[in-house]
Every structure is written in structure tokens, then in C-alpha cells.
Amino acid sequence: EAQVTQNPRYLITVTGKKLTVTCSQNMNHEYMSWYRQDPGLGLRQIYYSMNVEVTDKGDVPEGYKVSRKEKRNFPLILESPSPNQTSLYFCASSRGVYGELFFGEGSRLTVL
Amino acid sequence: RKEVEQDPGPFNVPEGATVAFNCTYSNSASQSFFWYRQDCRKEPKLLMSVYSSGNEDGRFTAQLNRASQYISLLIRDSKLSDSATYLCVVRGIFHGSGNTGKLIFGQGTTLQVKP
């Protein structure tokens, strides 16, 4: 089954404790992206990747890092989480930048 | 001004009603347009693309008005299962570098269909 898989789905952590949210897709998609969704603000892009070893900032990259060492994986790293990073995070992928975007099920992160 | 604006609603309608959502976008050079559906606490999923000539998929009709820079979604004969948030999505223009073809999401319009 074609899918985008994120882990963990739910996480409560404390300020400053580094964490990684993994994202993996099995569709051989070139394009992958991370979004955060907050009430009243909609989906905002954090980082995106056009292909392996090619990443760039989206609209709200501060406090996040990404890497794309393999085509299927695009982890999101929070080096020192803060409470304002409490949000619902979605990973997405598509075949090329113009393809239909497929989303993972989301990761709900709470930073205390 | 937001790049993509939607009335957040909620729209509360009875089963069988016809409901329409509008969405406006600020960049006249935007290239393509979509409606995504998002169920509560779930991931967004593509509902339909929006073409210049308008397009229909069963009970759903999408239209684009480039002159006025808005797109619309019409749902006929609403079902309980149509209850969701509908996201208007606009693809940015091609710059030749940078975030080519970036998708810009509206904040969504919530529809609640009641028996």
C-alpha cells in the first residue's frame, strides 16, 4: 500500500530535549515536505526537499532541521524544542514538485 | 493580506442541502488550484483539482475565476459524511529556483452536515 509513515504519532516532551520525527514514503517520490498545522493559521511549510541531498527552508524553518540522505526518508529534527513548537506536524511527498501531495497521518507534539 | 483566504465557518447545513465555499488568492500569477479535504485530526487528502473551465466530480463542482482571483467548491445533496474541513490550495508560480511550485494552503472551511 502506497503510504507516508510518520513516527511518533504522539509525543509529549520537555523544553530543550532533542527529538526527531521520522518520515518515510514507499512511493519513490522525489519531493518531500514538512508542515505544521496550528489553529487559525492553517498548514505552514517548514522545510522541503526536491530530491536526495537537496533541502531548503519553507515559511517557518526556525528551530527545525532536516536531512535527506535517502530518497524515502525525510526526518524532522528539533534540536532544542520550545513550547511554541507544540503543534500538529505533517510530512508529505509527491512525484516531482507538481504531483499530487500525499500526507502522513500526522504527529501531535506537545512541548512542556 | 494572506496569500490564500477562506471563510473558516463553520457552515452548519442539513442533509440534502447545497453548500458553496469560496476562496480568494492574492497572486494573480498562481498556476494551479486544488481542494483538499481534512477530517478531524486526520491528514489532508486531495478532493479535486480545479481547472479553468470548471470541473465536476459527482456531487462536487469546482470553479475558477482568474479575473477575480477566487475559486469555489459547490457540494450538492450534502451527506453526513461530507462533514470535514475543506482546504483551498494554490500552487505558487515558477521562479526557476527556490521553492518552485510551492503549495499554499488556506486555513480551511469547516462544514458540519446535520441529520
mmCIF file of N, CA and C in Angstrom, chain A residues 9-10 31 35 37 40-43 45 48 50 56-59 88 90 97-106 108, chain B residues 2-3 31-32 34 36 38 41-46 87 91-94 98-108:
data_model
loop_
_atom_site.group_PDB
_atom_site.id
_atom_site.type_symbol
_atom_site.label_atom_id
_atom_site.label_comp_id
_atom_site.label_asym_id
_atom_site.label_seq_id
_atom_site.Cartn_x
_atom_site.Cartn_y
_atom_site.Cartn_z
ATOM 1 N N ARG A 9 3.506 9.217 16.473
ATOM 2 C CA ARG A 9 2.239 9.878 16.184
ATOM 3 C C ARG A 9 1.883 10.877 17.281
ATOM 4 N N TYR A 10 2.263 10.561 18.486
ATOM 5 C CA TYR A 10 2.006 11.449 19.622
ATOM 6 C C TYR A 10 3.268 11.501 20.479
ATOM 7 N N TYR A 31 9.895 14.535 -4.205
ATOM 8 C CA TYR A 31 9.611 15.710 -3.391
ATOM 9 C C TYR A 31 9.037 15.297 -2.051
ATOM 10 N N TYR A 35 5.145 20.104 7.203
ATOM 11 C CA TYR A 35 4.239 21.191 7.527
ATOM 12 C C TYR A 35 3.901 21.122 9.012
ATOM 13 N N GLN A 37 0.619 22.475 11.512
ATOM 14 C CA GLN A 37 -0.739 22.991 11.438
ATOM 15 C C GLN A 37 -1.161 23.487 12.809
ATOM 16 N N GLY A 40 -6.241 28.378 13.289
ATOM 17 C CA GLY A 40 -6.308 29.719 12.740
ATOM 18 C C GLY A 40 -5.198 30.084 11.784
ATOM 19 N N LEU A 41 -4.186 29.221 11.671
ATOM 20 C CA LEU A 41 -3.041 29.528 10.801
ATOM 21 C C LEU A 41 -2.930 28.573 9.624
ATOM 22 N N GLY A 42 -3.645 27.505 9.666
ATOM 23 C CA GLY A 42 -3.582 26.559 8.570
ATOM 24 C C GLY A 42 -2.266 25.812 8.527
ATOM 25 N N LEU A 43 -1.989 25.215 7.382
ATOM 26 C CA LEU A 43 -0.764 24.452 7.181
ATOM 27 C C LEU A 43 0.345 25.386 6.721
ATOM 28 N N GLN A 45 4.515 25.550 5.709
ATOM 29 C CA GLN A 45 5.626 24.693 5.318
ATOM 30 C C GLN A 45 6.868 25.016 6.151
ATOM 31 N N TYR A 48 11.419 21.672 2.888
ATOM 32 C CA TYR A 48 11.074 20.773 1.810
ATOM 33 C C TYR A 48 12.353 20.231 1.176
ATOM 34 N N MET A 50 13.649 18.634 -2.686
ATOM 35 C CA MET A 50 13.336 18.312 -4.075
ATOM 36 C C MET A 50 13.891 16.938 -4.471
ATOM 37 N N ASP A 56 15.595 22.688 1.467
ATOM 38 C CA ASP A 56 15.524 24.148 1.552
ATOM 39 C C ASP A 56 14.452 24.554 2.540
ATOM 40 N N LYS A 57 14.558 25.791 3.005
ATOM 41 C CA LYS A 57 13.634 26.306 4.005
ATOM 42 C C LYS A 57 12.277 26.620 3.405
ATOM 43 N N GLY A 58 11.252 26.384 4.209
ATOM 44 C CA GLY A 58 9.909 26.818 3.862
ATOM 45 C C GLY A 58 9.613 28.147 4.534
ATOM 46 N N ASP A 59 8.403 28.291 5.014
ATOM 47 C CA ASP A 59 7.981 29.567 5.602
ATOM 48 C C ASP A 59 8.346 29.723 7.075
ATOM 49 N N LEU A 88 0.671 20.251 15.438
ATOM 50 C CA LEU A 88 0.417 19.027 14.678
ATOM 51 C C LEU A 88 1.289 19.084 13.428
ATOM 52 N N PHE A 90 2.808 17.443 9.847
ATOM 53 C CA PHE A 90 2.543 16.532 8.743
ATOM 54 C C PHE A 90 3.747 16.474 7.816
ATOM 55 N N VAL A 97 7.629 18.085 -8.042
ATOM 56 C CA VAL A 97 7.034 19.183 -7.280
ATOM 57 C C VAL A 97 5.590 19.445 -7.716
ATOM 58 N N TYR A 98 5.198 18.978 -8.893
ATOM 59 C CA TYR A 98 3.850 19.256 -9.393
ATOM 60 C C TYR A 98 2.879 18.096 -9.206
ATOM 61 N N GLY A 99 3.339 17.032 -8.595
ATOM 62 C CA GLY A 99 2.464 15.884 -8.415
ATOM 63 C C GLY A 99 1.499 16.066 -7.254
ATOM 64 N N GLU A 100 0.536 15.162 -7.166
ATOM 65 C CA GLU A 100 -0.402 15.174 -6.043
ATOM 66 C C GLU A 100 0.370 14.939 -4.753
ATOM 67 N N LEU A 101 0.038 15.721 -3.741
ATOM 68 C CA LEU A 101 0.732 15.636 -2.455
ATOM 69 C C LEU A 101 0.025 14.617 -1.568
ATOM 70 N N PHE A 102 0.792 13.641 -1.078
ATOM 71 C CA PHE A 102 0.265 12.635 -0.160
ATOM 72 C C PHE A 102 0.817 12.921 1.234
ATOM 73 N N PHE A 103 -0.075 12.902 2.209
ATOM 74 C CA PHE A 103 0.318 13.248 3.572
ATOM 75 C C PHE A 103 0.425 12.012 4.462
ATOM 76 N N GLY A 104 1.318 12.096 5.443
ATOM 77 C CA GLY A 104 1.320 11.141 6.531
ATOM 78 C C GLY A 104 0.172 11.443 7.479
ATOM 79 N N GLU A 105 -0.022 10.581 8.466
ATOM 80 C CA GLU A 105 -1.164 10.706 9.368
ATOM 81 C C GLU A 105 -0.996 11.809 10.405
ATOM 82 N N GLY A 106 0.173 12.368 10.495
ATOM 83 C CA GLY A 106 0.390 13.476 11.418
ATOM 84 C C GLY A 106 1.048 13.037 12.719
ATOM 85 N N ARG A 108 1.399 14.570 16.593
ATOM 86 C CA ARG A 108 0.989 15.637 17.517
ATOM 87 C C ARG A 108 2.051 15.763 18.597
ATOM 88 N N LYS B 2 -3.395 37.653 3.613
ATOM 89 C CA LYS B 2 -2.956 36.273 3.428
ATOM 90 C C LYS B 2 -2.949 35.927 1.955
ATOM 91 N N GLU B 3 -2.047 35.010 1.583
ATOM 92 C CA GLU B 3 -1.956 34.619 0.180
ATOM 93 C C GLU B 3 -3.197 33.858 -0.271
ATOM 94 N N GLN B 31 -0.474 29.271 -10.441
ATOM 95 C CA GLN B 31 -0.551 28.371 -11.589
ATOM 96 C C GLN B 31 -1.661 27.343 -11.521
ATOM 97 N N SER B 32 -1.870 26.749 -10.369
ATOM 98 C CA SER B 32 -2.886 25.704 -10.304
ATOM 99 C C SER B 32 -3.525 25.698 -8.929
ATOM 100 N N PHE B 34 -6.422 23.672 -6.070
ATOM 101 C CA PHE B 34 -6.934 22.392 -5.595
ATOM 102 C C PHE B 34 -7.849 22.601 -4.408
ATOM 103 N N TYR B 36 -8.569 20.336 -0.973
ATOM 104 C CA TYR B 36 -8.238 19.185 -0.153
ATOM 105 C C TYR B 36 -9.296 19.072 0.929
ATOM 106 N N GLN B 38 -9.991 17.592 4.840
ATOM 107 C CA GLN B 38 -9.326 17.126 6.041
ATOM 108 C C GLN B 38 -10.372 16.786 7.098
ATOM 109 N N ARG B 41 -8.600 15.881 12.921
ATOM 110 C CA ARG B 41 -7.351 15.303 13.421
ATOM 111 C C ARG B 41 -6.727 14.286 12.456
ATOM 112 N N LYS B 42 -7.133 14.325 11.186
ATOM 113 C CA LYS B 42 -6.531 13.420 10.206
ATOM 114 C C LYS B 42 -5.722 14.236 9.189
ATOM 115 N N GLU B 43 -5.063 13.513 8.291
ATOM 116 C CA GLU B 43 -4.265 14.184 7.287
ATOM 117 C C GLU B 43 -5.126 14.712 6.147
ATOM 118 N N PRO B 44 -4.717 15.803 5.512
ATOM 119 C CA PRO B 44 -5.440 16.297 4.330
ATOM 120 C C PRO B 44 -5.320 15.315 3.172
ATOM 121 N N LYS B 45 -6.386 15.248 2.381
ATOM 122 C CA LYS B 45 -6.371 14.394 1.183
ATOM 123 C C LYS B 45 -6.948 15.183 0.024
ATOM 124 N N LEU B 46 -6.367 14.956 -1.157
ATOM 125 C CA LEU B 46 -6.826 15.675 -2.337
ATOM 126 C C LEU B 46 -8.271 15.313 -2.657
ATOM 127 N N LEU B 87 -9.925 22.504 2.503
ATOM 128 C CA LEU B 87 -8.766 23.393 2.362
ATOM 129 C C LEU B 87 -8.613 23.829 0.919
ATOM 130 N N ARG B 91 -1.116 26.682 -6.016
ATOM 131 C CA ARG B 91 0.293 26.429 -6.290
ATOM 132 C C ARG B 91 0.947 27.711 -6.762
ATOM 133 N N GLY B 92 2.086 28.021 -6.152
ATOM 134 C CA GLY B 92 2.800 29.250 -6.476
ATOM 135 C C GLY B 92 3.403 29.217 -7.866
ATOM 136 N N ILE B 93 3.919 30.353 -8.243
ATOM 137 C CA ILE B 93 4.455 30.485 -9.600
ATOM 138 C C ILE B 93 5.843 29.886 -9.684
ATOM 139 N N PHE B 94 6.257 29.589 -10.872
ATOM 140 C CA PHE B 94 7.584 29.038 -11.135
ATOM 141 C C PHE B 94 8.595 30.162 -11.139
ATOM 142 N N GLY B 98 14.630 28.151 -6.102
ATOM 143 C CA GLY B 98 13.919 28.297 -4.852
ATOM 144 C C GLY B 98 12.712 27.384 -4.776
ATOM 145 N N ASN B 99 11.695 27.828 -4.118
ATOM 146 C CA ASN B 99 10.558 26.964 -3.819
ATOM 147 C C ASN B 99 9.591 26.907 -4.992
ATOM 148 N N THR B 100 10.079 26.344 -6.066
ATOM 149 C CA THR B 100 9.283 26.220 -7.279
ATOM 150 C C THR B 100 8.018 25.427 -7.020
ATOM 151 N N GLY B 101 6.903 25.953 -7.480
ATOM 152 C CA GLY B 101 5.658 25.217 -7.402
ATOM 153 C C GLY B 101 5.162 24.991 -5.993
ATOM 154 N N LYS B 102 5.517 25.847 -5.069
ATOM 155 C CA LYS B 102 5.120 25.676 -3.673
ATOM 156 C C LYS B 102 3.613 25.715 -3.528
ATOM 157 N N LEU B 103 3.070 24.812 -2.720
ATOM 158 C CA LEU B 103 1.643 24.798 -2.421
ATOM 159 C C LEU B 103 1.361 25.687 -1.229
ATOM 160 N N ILE B 104 0.369 26.552 -1.366
ATOM 161 C CA ILE B 104 -0.017 27.466 -0.295
ATOM 162 C C ILE B 104 -1.420 27.090 0.149
ATOM 163 N N PHE B 105 -1.579 26.822 1.437
ATOM 164 C CA PHE B 105 -2.845 26.331 1.967
ATOM 165 C C PHE B 105 -3.633 27.453 2.629
ATOM 166 N N GLY B 106 -4.935 27.484 2.357
ATOM 167 C CA GLY B 106 -5.818 28.308 3.150
ATOM 168 C C GLY B 106 -6.022 27.652 4.507
ATOM 169 N N GLN B 107 -6.616 28.384 5.429
ATOM 170 C CA GLN B 107 -6.777 27.826 6.768
ATOM 171 C C GLN B 107 -7.935 26.853 6.865
ATOM 172 N N GLY B 108 -8.746 26.765 5.820
ATOM 173 C CA GLY B 108 -9.800 25.776 5.792
ATOM 174 C C GLY B 108 -11.165 26.322 6.164
#
